[in-house]
PDB file of C-alpha atoms and ligand atoms in Angstrom:
ATOM      1  CA  MET A  13       2.209  12.540  22.610  1.00 75.00           C
ATOM      2  CA  THR A  14       1.400   8.849  23.082  1.00 85.00           C
ATOM      3  CA  LEU A  15       1.689   5.869  20.756  1.00 93.00           C
ATOM      4  CA  ALA A  16      -0.408   3.663  23.079  1.00 91.00           C
ATOM      5  CA  VAL A  17      -3.473   4.230  20.978  1.00 93.00           C
ATOM      6  CA  ARG A  18      -4.132   5.017  17.239  1.00 94.00           C
ATOM      7  CA  ASP A  19      -4.372   8.883  16.738  1.00 92.00           C
ATOM      8  CA  THR A  20      -7.132   8.858  13.989  1.00 92.00           C
ATOM      9  CA  ARG A  21      -7.766  12.564  14.367  1.00 92.00           C
ATOM     10  CA  LEU A  22      -4.451  13.235  12.593  1.00 94.00           C
ATOM     11  CA  ARG A  23      -4.668  14.064   8.950  1.00 92.00           C
ATOM     12  CA  GLU A  24      -1.868  13.596   6.554  1.00 93.00           C
ATOM     13  CA  LEU A  25      -0.878  16.525   4.518  1.00 94.00           C
ATOM     14  CA  MET A  26      -1.004  14.466   1.302  1.00 93.00           C
ATOM     15  CA  ASP A  27      -4.681  13.628   1.860  1.00 91.00           C
ATOM     16  CA  ASP A  28      -5.580  17.282   1.552  1.00 94.00           C
ATOM     17  CA  PRO A  29      -6.990  17.877  -2.137  1.00 94.00           C
ATOM     18  CA  ASP A  30      -5.477  21.313  -1.994  1.00 95.00           C
ATOM     19  CA  CYS A  31      -1.988  20.487  -0.921  1.00 96.00           C
ATOM     20  CA  ASP A  32       1.065  21.794  -2.590  1.00 95.00           C
ATOM     21  CA  LEU A  33       1.439  19.703  -5.810  1.00 95.00           C
ATOM     22  CA  GLU A  34       5.103  20.190  -5.996  1.00 95.00           C
ATOM     23  CA  ARG A  35       5.767  18.881  -2.639  1.00 96.00           C
ATOM     24  CA  LEU A  36       3.148  16.082  -3.196  1.00 96.00           C
ATOM     25  CA  HIS A  37       4.944  14.920  -6.226  1.00 94.00           C
ATOM     26  CA  ALA A  38       8.349  15.022  -4.504  1.00 94.00           C
ATOM     27  CA  THR A  39       6.783  12.961  -1.817  1.00 95.00           C
ATOM     28  CA  LEU A  40       5.286  10.424  -4.140  1.00 93.00           C
ATOM     29  CA  ARG A  41       8.630  10.141  -6.161  1.00 94.00           C
ATOM     30  CA  ARG A  42      10.609   9.592  -3.096  1.00 93.00           C
ATOM     31  CA  PHE A  43       8.296   6.760  -1.863  1.00 92.00           C
ATOM     32  CA  SER A  44      10.209   4.625  -4.130  1.00 92.00           C
ATOM     33  CA  VAL A  45      13.166   5.027  -1.793  1.00 93.00           C
ATOM     34  CA  VAL A  46      11.210   4.971   1.374  1.00 93.00           C
ATOM     35  CA  ASN A  47       9.143   1.920   0.448  1.00 93.00           C
ATOM     36  CA  ARG A  48      12.298  -0.028  -0.726  1.00 92.00           C
ATOM     37  CA  LEU A  49      13.899   0.729   2.803  1.00 91.00           C
ATOM     38  CA  VAL A  50      10.851   0.139   5.087  1.00 90.00           C
ATOM     39  CA  SER A  51       7.947  -1.598   3.504  1.00 93.00           C
ATOM     40  CA  GLY A  52       9.212  -5.094   3.514  1.00 95.00           C
ATOM     41  CA  TRP A  53       7.940  -6.093   0.124  1.00 97.00           C
ATOM     42  CA  GLY A  54      11.117  -7.689  -0.906  1.00 96.00           C
ATOM     43  CA  ALA A  55      10.668 -10.243   1.884  1.00 96.00           C
ATOM     44  CA  VAL A  56       7.022 -10.715   1.112  1.00 97.00           C
ATOM     45  CA  TYR A  57       7.806 -11.202  -2.464  1.00 98.00           C
ATOM     46  CA  ARG A  58      10.270 -14.074  -1.722  1.00 97.00           C
ATOM     47  CA  SER A  59       8.178 -15.673   1.002  1.00 97.00           C
ATOM     48  CA  THR A  60       4.760 -15.331  -0.549  1.00 97.00           C
ATOM     49  CA  VAL A  61       4.294 -13.538  -3.830  1.00 98.00           C
ATOM     50  CA  ALA A  62       6.842 -15.347  -5.896  1.00 98.00           C
ATOM     51  CA  PRO A  63       5.785 -18.924  -4.773  1.00 97.00           C
ATOM     52  CA  TYR A  64       2.178 -18.138  -5.321  1.00 97.00           C
ATOM     53  CA  LEU A  65       2.535 -16.697  -8.708  1.00 97.00           C
ATOM     54  CA  ARG A  66       4.863 -19.546  -9.730  1.00 97.00           C
ATOM     55  CA  GLY A  67       2.342 -22.122  -8.415  1.00 96.00           C
ATOM     56  CA  LEU A  68      -0.419 -20.852 -10.621  1.00 96.00           C
ATOM     57  CA  GLY A  69       1.463 -22.240 -13.605  1.00 94.00           C
ATOM     58  CA  ARG A  70       0.040 -19.587 -15.981  1.00 96.00           C
ATOM     59  CA  PRO A  71       0.188 -15.756 -16.423  1.00 96.00           C
ATOM     60  CA  ALA A  72      -1.348 -14.180 -13.340  1.00 97.00           C
ATOM     61  CA  ARG A  73      -3.260 -10.787 -12.992  1.00 98.00           C
ATOM     62  CA  VAL A  74      -1.903  -8.705 -10.128  1.00 98.00           C
ATOM     63  CA  LEU A  75      -3.704  -5.632  -8.776  1.00 98.00           C
ATOM     64  CA  ASP A  76      -2.193  -2.848  -6.601  1.00 98.00           C
ATOM     65  CA  LEU A  77      -5.116  -0.992  -4.872  1.00 98.00           C
ATOM     66  CA  GLY A  78      -4.248   2.598  -3.853  1.00 98.00           C
ATOM     67  CA  CYS A  79      -1.020   2.432  -5.859  1.00 98.00           C
ATOM     68  CA  GLY A  80       0.037   6.006  -5.117  1.00 96.00           C
ATOM     69  CA  GLY A  81       3.376   6.706  -7.003  1.00 96.00           C
ATOM     70  CA  GLY A  82       3.338   3.148  -8.498  1.00 97.00           C
ATOM     71  CA  ASP A  83       6.734   2.122  -7.092  1.00 97.00           C
ATOM     72  CA  VAL A  84       5.506  -1.016  -5.271  1.00 98.00           C
ATOM     73  CA  ILE A  85       3.877  -2.700  -8.140  1.00 98.00           C
ATOM     74  CA  ALA A  86       6.671  -1.719 -10.447  1.00 98.00           C
ATOM     75  CA  ARG A  87       9.263  -3.260  -8.145  1.00 97.00           C
ATOM     76  CA  LEU A  88       7.220  -6.508  -7.739  1.00 98.00           C
ATOM     77  CA  ALA A  89       6.883  -6.662 -11.578  1.00 98.00           C
ATOM     78  CA  SER A  90      10.692  -6.183 -12.039  1.00 97.00           C
ATOM     79  CA  LEU A  91      11.496  -8.842  -9.377  1.00 97.00           C
ATOM     80  CA  ALA A  92       9.100 -11.339 -11.115  1.00 98.00           C
ATOM     81  CA  ARG A  93      10.313 -10.491 -14.637  1.00 97.00           C
ATOM     82  CA  ARG A  94      13.827 -11.386 -13.604  1.00 96.00           C
ATOM     83  CA  GLU A  95      12.798 -14.786 -12.499  1.00 95.00           C
ATOM     84  CA  GLY A  96      10.745 -15.350 -15.642  1.00 96.00           C
ATOM     85  CA  ILE A  97       7.373 -15.060 -13.856  1.00 97.00           C
ATOM     86  CA  VAL A  98       4.886 -13.762 -16.483  1.00 96.00           C
ATOM     87  CA  ALA A  99       2.038 -11.570 -15.050  1.00 97.00           C
ATOM     88  CA  GLU A 100      -0.256  -8.639 -15.903  1.00 98.00           C
ATOM     89  CA  TRP A 101       0.324  -5.763 -13.379  1.00 98.00           C
ATOM     90  CA  ARG A 102      -2.300  -3.161 -12.796  1.00 98.00           C
ATOM     91  CA  GLY A 103      -2.017  -0.214 -10.343  1.00 98.00           C
ATOM     92  CA  VAL A 104      -5.091   1.839  -9.627  1.00 98.00           C
ATOM     93  CA  ASP A 105      -5.809   4.880  -7.576  1.00 98.00           C
ATOM     94  CA  PRO A 106      -8.612   7.289  -7.633  1.00 97.00           C
ATOM     95  CA  ASP A 107      -6.171  10.178  -7.206  1.00 95.00           C
ATOM     96  CA  GLU A 108      -5.057  11.579 -10.514  1.00 95.00           C
ATOM     97  CA  ARG A 109      -2.190  13.434  -8.776  1.00 94.00           C
ATOM     98  CA  SER A 110      -0.677  10.178  -7.880  1.00 94.00           C
ATOM     99  CA  LEU A 111      -1.224   8.556 -11.187  1.00 95.00           C
ATOM    100  CA  ALA A 112       0.763  11.364 -12.902  1.00 94.00           C
ATOM    101  CA  VAL A 113       3.724  10.114 -10.948  1.00 95.00           C
ATOM    102  CA  ALA A 114       2.905   6.313 -11.187  1.00 97.00           C
ATOM    103  CA  ARG A 115       2.638   6.350 -15.005  1.00 97.00           C
ATOM    104  CA  ARG A 116       6.437   6.754 -15.332  1.00 96.00           C
ATOM    105  CA  TYR A 117       6.534   3.088 -14.583  1.00 97.00           C
ATOM    106  CA  ALA A 118       4.052   2.228 -17.227  1.00 97.00           C
ATOM    107  CA  ALA A 119       5.555  -0.451 -19.578  1.00 96.00           C
ATOM    108  CA  PRO A 120       4.226  -3.519 -21.530  1.00 95.00           C
ATOM    109  CA  GLY A 121       2.468  -5.589 -18.895  1.00 96.00           C
ATOM    110  CA  ILE A 122       2.235  -2.794 -16.303  1.00 98.00           C
ATOM    111  CA  ARG A 123      -0.529  -0.188 -16.511  1.00 98.00           C
ATOM    112  CA  PHE A 124      -2.085   2.264 -14.213  1.00 98.00           C
ATOM    113  CA  GLU A 125      -5.600   3.577 -14.087  1.00 97.00           C
ATOM    114  CA  ALA A 126      -7.629   6.224 -12.092  1.00 97.00           C
ATOM    115  CA  THR A 127     -10.307   4.116 -10.369  1.00 98.00           C
ATOM    116  CA  ASP A 128     -10.917   2.746  -7.021  1.00 98.00           C
ATOM    117  CA  SER A 129     -11.693  -0.665  -5.434  1.00 98.00           C
ATOM    118  CA  SER A 130     -15.519  -0.366  -5.479  1.00 98.00           C
ATOM    119  CA  ALA A 131     -15.690   0.679  -9.184  1.00 98.00           C
ATOM    120  CA  LEU A 132     -13.465  -2.388 -10.105  1.00 98.00           C
ATOM    121  CA  ARG A 133     -15.611  -4.577  -8.084  1.00 98.00           C
ATOM    122  CA  ALA A 134     -18.761  -3.261  -9.597  1.00 98.00           C
ATOM    123  CA  ALA A 135     -17.327  -3.773 -13.150  1.00 98.00           C
ATOM    124  CA  GLY A 136     -16.759  -7.491 -12.153  1.00 97.00           C
ATOM    125  CA  GLU A 137     -13.002  -7.401 -12.362  1.00 97.00           C
ATOM    126  CA  ARG A 138     -11.069 -10.320 -10.784  1.00 97.00           C
ATOM    127  CA  PHE A 139      -7.357 -10.763 -10.144  1.00 98.00           C
ATOM    128  CA  ASP A 140      -5.303 -13.611  -8.864  1.00 98.00           C
ATOM    129  CA  LEU A 141      -3.390 -11.445  -6.415  1.00 98.00           C
ATOM    130  CA  VAL A 142      -4.633  -8.141  -4.851  1.00 98.00           C
ATOM    131  CA  ILE A 143      -2.151  -6.192  -2.860  1.00 98.00           C
ATOM    132  CA  SER A 144      -1.953  -2.670  -1.200  1.00 98.00           C
ATOM    133  CA  ASN A 145       0.649  -0.785   0.636  1.00 97.00           C
ATOM    134  CA  HIS A 146       0.153   1.965   3.220  1.00 96.00           C
ATOM    135  CA  VAL A 147      -3.596   2.313   2.473  1.00 97.00           C
ATOM    136  CA  LEU A 148      -5.288   0.803   5.519  1.00 98.00           C
ATOM    137  CA  HIS A 149      -4.073   3.245   8.144  1.00 95.00           C
ATOM    138  CA  HIS A 150      -5.419   6.250   5.942  1.00 94.00           C
ATOM    139  CA  LEU A 151      -9.024   4.982   5.938  1.00 96.00           C
ATOM    140  CA  ASP A 152     -11.859   5.830   8.277  1.00 95.00           C
ATOM    141  CA  PRO A 153     -13.894   2.837   9.623  1.00 96.00           C
ATOM    142  CA  ILE A 154     -16.473   2.881   6.708  1.00 98.00           C
ATOM    143  CA  ALA A 155     -13.867   3.255   4.087  1.00 98.00           C
ATOM    144  CA  PHE A 156     -11.722   0.586   5.789  1.00 98.00           C
ATOM    145  CA  ALA A 157     -14.591  -1.884   5.680  1.00 98.00           C
ATOM    146  CA  THR A 158     -15.461  -1.159   2.046  1.00 98.00           C
ATOM    147  CA  PHE A 159     -11.734  -1.407   1.069  1.00 98.00           C
ATOM    148  CA  ARG A 160     -11.218  -4.601   3.018  1.00 98.00           C
ATOM    149  CA  ASP A 161     -14.426  -6.202   1.417  1.00 97.00           C
ATOM    150  CA  ASP A 162     -13.772  -5.033  -2.025  1.00 98.00           C
ATOM    151  CA  SER A 163     -10.146  -6.436  -1.977  1.00 98.00           C
ATOM    152  CA  ARG A 164     -11.556  -9.852  -1.175  1.00 97.00           C
ATOM    153  CA  ALA A 165     -14.222  -9.752  -3.665  1.00 96.00           C
ATOM    154  CA  LEU A 166     -11.597  -8.670  -6.351  1.00 97.00           C
ATOM    155  CA  SER A 167      -9.371 -11.655  -5.720  1.00 97.00           C
ATOM    156  CA  LEU A 168      -9.699 -15.128  -7.043  1.00 96.00           C
ATOM    157  CA  GLY A 169      -6.791 -16.186  -4.682  1.00 94.00           C
ATOM    158  CA  LEU A 170      -4.654 -14.116  -2.320  1.00 97.00           C
ATOM    159  CA  VAL A 171      -4.938 -10.649  -0.767  1.00 98.00           C
ATOM    160  CA  LEU A 172      -2.030  -8.939   0.955  1.00 98.00           C
ATOM    161  CA  HIS A 173      -2.278  -5.505   2.569  1.00 98.00           C
ATOM    162  CA  GLY A 174       0.985  -4.220   3.926  1.00 98.00           C
ATOM    163  CA  ASP A 175       1.217  -1.429   6.342  1.00 97.00           C
ATOM    164  CA  ILE A 176       3.211   0.019   9.204  1.00 95.00           C
ATOM    165  CA  ALA A 177       3.066  -1.387  12.762  1.00 95.00           C
ATOM    166  CA  ARG A 178       2.634   1.494  15.308  1.00 95.00           C
ATOM    167  CA  GLY A 179       5.299   1.606  17.916  1.00 93.00           C
ATOM    168  CA  ARG A 180       7.802   3.836  19.783  1.00 93.00           C
ATOM    169  CA  LEU A 181      10.944   2.444  18.157  1.00 93.00           C
ATOM    170  CA  ALA A 182       9.386   2.737  14.546  1.00 92.00           C
ATOM    171  CA  TYR A 183       8.590   6.402  15.365  1.00 94.00           C
ATOM    172  CA  GLY A 184      12.052   7.165  16.765  1.00 92.00           C
ATOM    173  CA  LEU A 185      13.969   5.575  13.957  1.00 93.00           C
ATOM    174  CA  TYR A 186      11.812   7.102  11.247  1.00 91.00           C
ATOM    175  CA  ALA A 187      12.107  10.551  12.702  1.00 93.00           C
ATOM    176  CA  ALA A 188      15.956  10.227  12.542  1.00 93.00           C
ATOM    177  CA  GLY A 189      16.227   8.300   9.341  1.00 93.00           C
ATOM    178  CA  ILE A 190      13.968  10.405   7.199  1.00 94.00           C
ATOM    179  CA  THR A 191      15.882  13.658   7.751  1.00 92.00           C
ATOM    180  CA  PRO A 192      18.055  13.573   4.409  1.00 93.00           C
ATOM    181  CA  LEU A 193      15.021  12.625   2.260  1.00 93.00           C
ATOM    182  CA  ALA A 194      12.527  14.920   3.720  1.00 95.00           C
ATOM    183  CA  PRO A 195      13.329  18.442   2.439  1.00 94.00           C
ATOM    184  CA  GLY A 196      10.740  19.731  -0.164  1.00 95.00           C
ATOM    185  CA  SER A 197       8.338  16.905   0.704  1.00 95.00           C
ATOM    186  CA  PHE A 198       5.680  15.753   3.197  1.00 95.00           C
ATOM    187  CA  LEU A 199       7.778  12.658   4.141  1.00 94.00           C
ATOM    188  CA  ARG A 200       8.533  13.836   7.690  1.00 94.00           C
ATOM    189  CA  THR A 201       5.172  15.096   8.749  1.00 95.00           C
ATOM    190  CA  ASP A 202       3.095  12.579   6.980  1.00 94.00           C
ATOM    191  CA  GLY A 203       5.398   9.563   7.755  1.00 93.00           C
ATOM    192  CA  LEU A 204       5.226  10.444  11.549  1.00 94.00           C
ATOM    193  CA  ARG A 205       1.474  11.028  11.385  1.00 94.00           C
ATOM    194  CA  SER A 206       1.205   7.665   9.471  1.00 94.00           C
ATOM    195  CA  ILE A 207       2.915   5.850  12.304  1.00 94.00           C
ATOM    196  CA  ARG A 208       0.638   7.437  14.858  1.00 95.00           C
ATOM    197  CA  ARG A 209      -2.521   6.529  12.836  1.00 95.00           C
ATOM    198  CA  SER A 210      -1.213   2.909  12.125  1.00 96.00           C
ATOM    199  CA  PHE A 211      -2.505  -0.339  13.678  1.00 97.00           C
ATOM    200  CA  THR A 212      -0.679  -2.757  15.988  1.00 97.00           C
ATOM    201  CA  ALA A 213      -0.940  -6.388  14.645  1.00 97.00           C
ATOM    202  CA  PRO A 214      -3.630  -7.270  17.233  1.00 97.00           C
ATOM    203  CA  GLU A 215      -5.666  -4.124  16.429  1.00 98.00           C
ATOM    204  CA  LEU A 216      -5.490  -4.846  12.674  1.00 98.00           C
ATOM    205  CA  ALA A 217      -6.617  -8.468  13.267  1.00 98.00           C
ATOM    206  CA  ASP A 218      -9.463  -7.133  15.269  1.00 98.00           C
ATOM    207  CA  ALA A 219     -10.527  -4.487  12.614  1.00 98.00           C
ATOM    208  CA  LEU A 220     -10.294  -7.060   9.847  1.00 98.00           C
ATOM    209  CA  GLY A 221     -12.267  -9.751  11.486  1.00 97.00           C
ATOM    210  CA  SER A 222     -12.669 -13.274  10.424  1.00 95.00           C
ATOM    211  CA  GLY A 223     -11.272 -14.566   7.092  1.00 95.00           C
ATOM    212  CA  TRP A 224      -8.099 -12.598   7.714  1.00 97.00           C
ATOM    213  CA  ARG A 225      -4.767 -13.144   9.500  1.00 97.00           C
ATOM    214  CA  VAL A 226      -2.007 -10.663  10.466  1.00 98.00           C
ATOM    215  CA  GLU A 227       1.567 -11.374   9.960  1.00 97.00           C
ATOM    216  CA  GLN A 228       4.706  -9.322  10.821  1.00 95.00           C
ATOM    217  CA  PRO A 229       7.018 -10.101   7.846  1.00 94.00           C
ATOM    218  CA  ALA A 230       9.664  -7.440   8.722  1.00 91.00           C
ATOM    219  CA  PRO A 231      10.365  -5.085  11.638  1.00 91.00           C
ATOM    220  CA  PHE A 232       7.739  -2.406  12.146  1.00 95.00           C
ATOM    221  CA  ARG A 233       5.452  -3.985   9.556  1.00 96.00           C
ATOM    222  CA  VAL A 234       2.111  -5.717   9.535  1.00 98.00           C
ATOM    223  CA  LEU A 235       0.797  -7.778   6.658  1.00 98.00           C
ATOM    224  CA  ALA A 236      -2.915  -8.575   6.349  1.00 98.00           C
ATOM    225  CA  VAL A 237      -3.508 -11.827   4.485  1.00 98.00           C
ATOM    226  CA  SER A 238      -6.737 -13.370   3.131  1.00 97.00           C
ATOM    227  CA  GLU A 239      -7.425 -16.131   0.664  1.00 88.00           C
ATOM    228  CA  GLY A 240      -9.686 -13.833  -1.235  1.00 59.00           C
ATOM    229  CA  GLY A 241     -13.234 -14.893  -2.549  1.00 59.00           C
ATOM    230  CA  ASP A 242     -16.472 -12.928  -2.304  1.00 53.00           C
ATOM    231  CA  ALA A 243     -16.756 -10.929   0.946  1.00 47.00           C
TER     232      ALA A 243
HETATM  233  C1  SAM B 303      -0.590   6.800   1.170  1.00 87.43           C
HETATM  234  S1  SAM B 303      -1.146   6.442  -0.255  1.00 87.43           S
HETATM  235  C2  SAM B 303      -0.347   4.928  -0.577  1.00 87.43           C
HETATM  236  C3  SAM B 303       0.414   4.991  -1.919  1.00 87.43           C
HETATM  237  C4  SAM B 303       1.223   3.705  -2.226  1.00 87.43           C
HETATM  238  N1  SAM B 303       0.449   2.480  -2.076  1.00 87.43           N
HETATM  239  C5  SAM B 303       2.528   3.789  -1.511  1.00 87.43           C
HETATM  240  O1  SAM B 303       2.763   2.844  -0.639  1.00 87.43           O
HETATM  241  O2  SAM B 303       3.286   4.618  -1.620  1.00 87.43           O
HETATM  242  C6  SAM B 303      -2.867   5.688  -0.100  1.00 87.43           C
HETATM  243  C7  SAM B 303      -3.619   5.750  -1.432  1.00 87.43           C
HETATM  244  O3  SAM B 303      -4.769   4.866  -1.294  1.00 87.43           O
HETATM  245  C8  SAM B 303      -5.830   5.458  -2.275  1.00 87.43           C
HETATM  246  N2  SAM B 303      -7.171   4.869  -1.918  1.00 87.43           N
HETATM  247  C9  SAM B 303      -7.855   5.083  -0.876  1.00 87.43           C
HETATM  248  N3  SAM B 303      -8.998   4.419  -1.010  1.00 87.43           N
HETATM  249  C10 SAM B 303      -8.985   3.661  -2.031  1.00 87.43           C
HETATM  250  C11 SAM B 303      -9.749   2.679  -2.772  1.00 87.43           C
HETATM  251  N4  SAM B 303     -11.039   2.256  -2.159  1.00 87.43           N
HETATM  252  N5  SAM B 303      -9.335   2.063  -3.834  1.00 87.43           N
HETATM  253  C12 SAM B 303      -8.180   2.385  -4.365  1.00 87.43           C
HETATM  254  N6  SAM B 303      -7.293   3.400  -3.819  1.00 87.43           N
HETATM  255  C13 SAM B 303      -7.657   4.021  -2.723  1.00 87.43           C
HETATM  256  C14 SAM B 303      -5.693   7.020  -2.003  1.00 87.43           C
HETATM  257  O4  SAM B 303      -6.039   7.757  -3.156  1.00 87.43           O
HETATM  258  C15 SAM B 303      -4.109   7.125  -1.916  1.00 87.43           C
HETATM  259  O5  SAM B 303      -3.459   7.477  -3.032  1.00 87.43           O
END
């Protein structure tokens, strides 16, 4: 096994429409712990999201594309609420199996919807901030280009796509660290496959092309940033 190149032949178990529902839901529920530990959104919230939302000087609309179990947008909403930042938060995912888990976070100002980036774009929806977490590495080249362009078209301002940075150390640390959380879920197999499918920062910058920059906001993380506007 090598981590020198992306292994895009690997398919994650959760991407199988016929996968075991109980294990899938256990995986999605535990993403709240895994994302909190590894996804770096706390740092991105402090450095980028909070200053941007505050700077708007009005209630913002925030979209999480491919929200899965909903924990990332729920966490951002909770951090913002504590600071008195008023916003409308929307998580969307075409996969109803994920939304069943995400909807436990539904609350005034936070809602979840079964739809995808292209349907929202076709409906003319616009948001101040569009984010995603752990979506880019799942996508084949055509779906990647569509998702990238939709996300810019949907944003009036900022787009932030967070993902894993592929590397040996990330792989080794995840393999050891996930052991207590893994039983009864896809966290071990899919997490390791995710790392093998993920981009390095230069690869992601190359795949995204002009109008984007790639930052590394935390260890083993990449953050694709665009100022939004029509793609
Ligand atoms: C691994 S999950 C990530 C879930 C969640 N964001 C997290 O970090 O735990 C990737 C999700 O992206 C969704 N997805 C893929 N393409 C999409 C698109 N074009 N628009 C919205 N969601 C999409 C899939 O349905 C899947 O649930």
